[in-house]
Coordinates of C-alpha atoms in Angstrom, one line a residue:
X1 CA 132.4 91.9 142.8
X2 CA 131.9 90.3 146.2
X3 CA 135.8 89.9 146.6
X4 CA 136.5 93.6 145.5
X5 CA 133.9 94.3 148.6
X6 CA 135.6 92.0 151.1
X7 CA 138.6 93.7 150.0
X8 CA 137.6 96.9 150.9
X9 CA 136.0 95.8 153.4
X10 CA 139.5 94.3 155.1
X11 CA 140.9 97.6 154.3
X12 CA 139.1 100.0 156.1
X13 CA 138.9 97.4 159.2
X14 CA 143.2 97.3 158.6
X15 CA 143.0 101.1 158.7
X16 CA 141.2 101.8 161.9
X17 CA 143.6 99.4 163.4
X18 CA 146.9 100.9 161.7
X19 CA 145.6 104.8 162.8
X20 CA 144.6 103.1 166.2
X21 CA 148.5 101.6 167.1
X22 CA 150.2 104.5 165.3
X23 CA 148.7 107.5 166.6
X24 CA 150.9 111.1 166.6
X25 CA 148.4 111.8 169.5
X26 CA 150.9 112.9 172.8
X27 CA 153.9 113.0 170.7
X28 CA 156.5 115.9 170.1
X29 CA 156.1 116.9 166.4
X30 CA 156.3 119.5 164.0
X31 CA 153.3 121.0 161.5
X32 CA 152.9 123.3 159.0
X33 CA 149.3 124.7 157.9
X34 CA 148.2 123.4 154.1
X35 CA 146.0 125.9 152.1
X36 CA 145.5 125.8 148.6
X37 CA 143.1 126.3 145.7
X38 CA 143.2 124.7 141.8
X39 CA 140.9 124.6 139.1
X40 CA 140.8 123.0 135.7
X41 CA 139.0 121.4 133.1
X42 CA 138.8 118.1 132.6
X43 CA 136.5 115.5 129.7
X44 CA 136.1 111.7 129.3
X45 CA 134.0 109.0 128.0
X46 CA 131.8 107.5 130.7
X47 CA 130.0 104.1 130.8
X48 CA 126.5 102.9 132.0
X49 CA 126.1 100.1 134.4
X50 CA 122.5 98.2 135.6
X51 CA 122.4 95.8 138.6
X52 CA 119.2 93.9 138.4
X53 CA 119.5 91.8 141.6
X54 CA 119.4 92.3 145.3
X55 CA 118.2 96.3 144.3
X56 CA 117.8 97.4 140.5
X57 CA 120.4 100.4 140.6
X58 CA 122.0 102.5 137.6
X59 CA 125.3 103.5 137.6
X60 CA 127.5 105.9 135.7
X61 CA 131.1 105.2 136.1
X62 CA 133.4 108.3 134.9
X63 CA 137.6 108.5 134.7
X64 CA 138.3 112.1 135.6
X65 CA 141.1 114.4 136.8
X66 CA 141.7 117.5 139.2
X67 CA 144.8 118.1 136.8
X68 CA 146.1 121.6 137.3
X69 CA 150.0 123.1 136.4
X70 CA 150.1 124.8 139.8
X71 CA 148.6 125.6 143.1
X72 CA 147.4 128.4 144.4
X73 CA 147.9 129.5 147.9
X74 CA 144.9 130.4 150.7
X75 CA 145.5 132.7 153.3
X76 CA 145.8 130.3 155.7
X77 CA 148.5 128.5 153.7
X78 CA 152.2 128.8 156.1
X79 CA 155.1 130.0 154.9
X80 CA 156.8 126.2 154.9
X81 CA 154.0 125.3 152.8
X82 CA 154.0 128.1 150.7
X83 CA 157.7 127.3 149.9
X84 CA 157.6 123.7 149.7
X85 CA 154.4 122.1 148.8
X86 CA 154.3 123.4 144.6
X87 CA 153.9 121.7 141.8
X88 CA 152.0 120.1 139.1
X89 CA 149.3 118.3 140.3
X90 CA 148.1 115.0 138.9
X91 CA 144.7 114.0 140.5
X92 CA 143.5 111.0 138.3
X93 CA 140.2 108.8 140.0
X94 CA 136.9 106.7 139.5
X95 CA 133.7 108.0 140.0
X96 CA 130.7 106.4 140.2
X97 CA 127.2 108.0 139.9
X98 CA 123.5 106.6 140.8
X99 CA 121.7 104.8 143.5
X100 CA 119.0 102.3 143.8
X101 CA 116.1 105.5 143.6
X102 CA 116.9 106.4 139.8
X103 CA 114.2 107.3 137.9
X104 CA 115.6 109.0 134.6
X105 CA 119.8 108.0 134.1
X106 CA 120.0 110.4 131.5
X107 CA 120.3 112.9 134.4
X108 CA 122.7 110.1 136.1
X109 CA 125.8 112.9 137.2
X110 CA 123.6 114.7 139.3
X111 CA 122.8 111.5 141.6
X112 CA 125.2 111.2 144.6
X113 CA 127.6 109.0 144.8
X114 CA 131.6 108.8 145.4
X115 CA 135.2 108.5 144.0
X116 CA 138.6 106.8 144.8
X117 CA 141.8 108.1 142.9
X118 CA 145.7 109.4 144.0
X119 CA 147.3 112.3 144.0
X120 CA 150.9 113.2 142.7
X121 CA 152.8 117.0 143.3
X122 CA 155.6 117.2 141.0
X123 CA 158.6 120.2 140.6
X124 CA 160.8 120.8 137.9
X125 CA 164.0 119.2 138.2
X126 CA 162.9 117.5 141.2
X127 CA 160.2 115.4 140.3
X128 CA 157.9 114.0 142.5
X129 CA 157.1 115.2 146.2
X130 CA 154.3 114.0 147.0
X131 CA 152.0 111.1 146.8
X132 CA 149.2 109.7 147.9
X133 CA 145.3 108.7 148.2
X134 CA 142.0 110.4 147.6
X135 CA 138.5 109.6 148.2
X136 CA 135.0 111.1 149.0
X137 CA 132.0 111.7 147.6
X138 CA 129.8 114.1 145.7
X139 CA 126.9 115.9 144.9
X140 CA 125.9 116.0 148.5
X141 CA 125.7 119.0 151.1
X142 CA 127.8 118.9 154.2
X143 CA 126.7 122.0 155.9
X144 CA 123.4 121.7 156.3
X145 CA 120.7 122.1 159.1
X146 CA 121.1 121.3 161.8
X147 CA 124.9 122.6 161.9
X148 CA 125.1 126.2 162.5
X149 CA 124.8 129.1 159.8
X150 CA 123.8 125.8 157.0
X151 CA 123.8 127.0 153.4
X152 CA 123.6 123.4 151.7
X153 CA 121.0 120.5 151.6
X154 CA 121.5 117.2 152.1
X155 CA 121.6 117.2 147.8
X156 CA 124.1 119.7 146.1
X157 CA 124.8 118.8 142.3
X158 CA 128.2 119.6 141.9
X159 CA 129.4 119.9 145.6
X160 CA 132.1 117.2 146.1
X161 CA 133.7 116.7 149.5
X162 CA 136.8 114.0 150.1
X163 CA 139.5 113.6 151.9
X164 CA 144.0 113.4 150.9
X165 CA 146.0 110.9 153.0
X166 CA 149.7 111.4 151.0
X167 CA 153.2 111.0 151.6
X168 CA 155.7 113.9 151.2
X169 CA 159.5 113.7 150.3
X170 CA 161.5 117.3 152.1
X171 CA 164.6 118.5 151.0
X172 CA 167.5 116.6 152.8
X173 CA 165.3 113.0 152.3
X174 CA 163.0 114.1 155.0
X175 CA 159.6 112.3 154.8
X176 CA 156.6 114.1 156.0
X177 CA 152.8 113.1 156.2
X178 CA 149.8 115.4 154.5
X179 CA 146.0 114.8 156.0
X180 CA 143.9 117.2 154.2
X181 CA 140.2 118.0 153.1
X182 CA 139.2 118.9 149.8
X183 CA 136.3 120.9 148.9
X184 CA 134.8 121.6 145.1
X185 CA 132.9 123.4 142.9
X186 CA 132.0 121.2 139.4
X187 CA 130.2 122.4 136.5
X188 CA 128.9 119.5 134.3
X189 CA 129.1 119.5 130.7
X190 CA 126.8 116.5 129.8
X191 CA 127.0 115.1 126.5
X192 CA 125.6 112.1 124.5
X193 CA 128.5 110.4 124.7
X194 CA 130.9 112.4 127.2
X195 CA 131.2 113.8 130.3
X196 CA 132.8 117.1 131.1
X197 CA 133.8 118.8 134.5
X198 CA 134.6 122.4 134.8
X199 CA 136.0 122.8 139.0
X200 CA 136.8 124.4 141.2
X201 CA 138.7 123.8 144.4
X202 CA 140.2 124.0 147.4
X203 CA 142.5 122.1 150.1
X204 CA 143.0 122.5 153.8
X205 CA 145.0 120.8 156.1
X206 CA 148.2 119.7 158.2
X207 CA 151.5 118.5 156.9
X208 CA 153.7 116.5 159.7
X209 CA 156.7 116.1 160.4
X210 CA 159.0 114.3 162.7
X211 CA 160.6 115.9 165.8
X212 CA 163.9 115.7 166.2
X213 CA 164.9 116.7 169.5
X214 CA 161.8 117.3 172.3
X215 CA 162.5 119.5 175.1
X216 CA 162.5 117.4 178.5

């Protein structure tokens, strides 16, 4: 386990670096607003985990899915997206519930705690358009005080928040880059030997694209 966490460690060290040397910040460029909402159902085994040493913590590690045969889109969605950013979505990831502070983990997936996964769009006859990375974290509360107009505490069962970094393949060949939040709603469905996840969601951000000619 220590290697997995110098791995990720290296990573995220690697990333600040990468976004630090290959900014879009000051450059000519084109974007399109991203606004879309999915929902779905998804159910899957789940396993129990104890570390007894530095901390005693319980864990609930969970495969799930924001699978979903199409996307809706928001009002705030563009026309360019609206036309080219549709599909079958395929959202597989890893979840892990629990913290050091458990007391019962019977109630384990309403604990915080966070996911890693990818995301896949796929068309008909064309396959796939887009993929890329998710990660965030869940059963917390974002807006809360002391932000303005706060309507969640710091603990939200069912509240996840995360984050899309994906690559995008255009008609022609062109490549494009999504950055997006996503925002959902879960319903738990807790059985002895299962866990199941009714949601929710939504996604906003920017899809970028390369400028080919810049006015001088």
């Amino acid at each position: 386990m220590l290697f997995e966490i110098d791995d990720w460690v290296r990573y995220a060290q690697k990333q600040r670096r990468f976004t630090r040397n290959n900014s879009f910040f000051n450059d000519p460029q084109v974007t399109h607003r991203v606004s879309k909402s999915f929902k779905g159902r998804h159910r899957q085994d789940r396993l129990h985990t104890i570390c007894e040493s530095p901390e005693h913590c319980a864990h609930l590690n969970f495969p799930g899915s924001f699978d979903c045969n199409s996307l809706e889109s928001g009002k705030c969605d563009s026309e360019f997206s609206r036309k080219h950013l549709n599909g079958k979505m395929s959202a597989g990831y890893e979840a892990t519930f629990g913290h050091d502070e458990v007391a019962d983990k019977k109630d384990l997936h309403e604990d915080r705690g966070y996911f890693f996964g990818g995301i896949t769009l796929e068309q008909p006859k064309i396959g796939k358009i887009l993929s890329g990375a998710m990660d965030g974290n869940f059963n917390i509360g974002l807006i809360r005080d002391p932000l303005e107009k706060p309507f969640e505490d710091c603990h939200h069962i069912g509240r996840w928040y995360g984050r899309i970094h994906a690559g995008v393949r255009l008609p022609d060949g062109e490549k494009a880059f999504l950055t997006a939040n996503i925002a959902l709603d879960i319903r738990y469905e807790d059985n002895p030997s299962w866990l199941g996840t009714d949601f929710v969601g939504t996604l906003e951000g920017m899809l970028i694209r390369e400028c080919k000619k810049a006015k001088r």
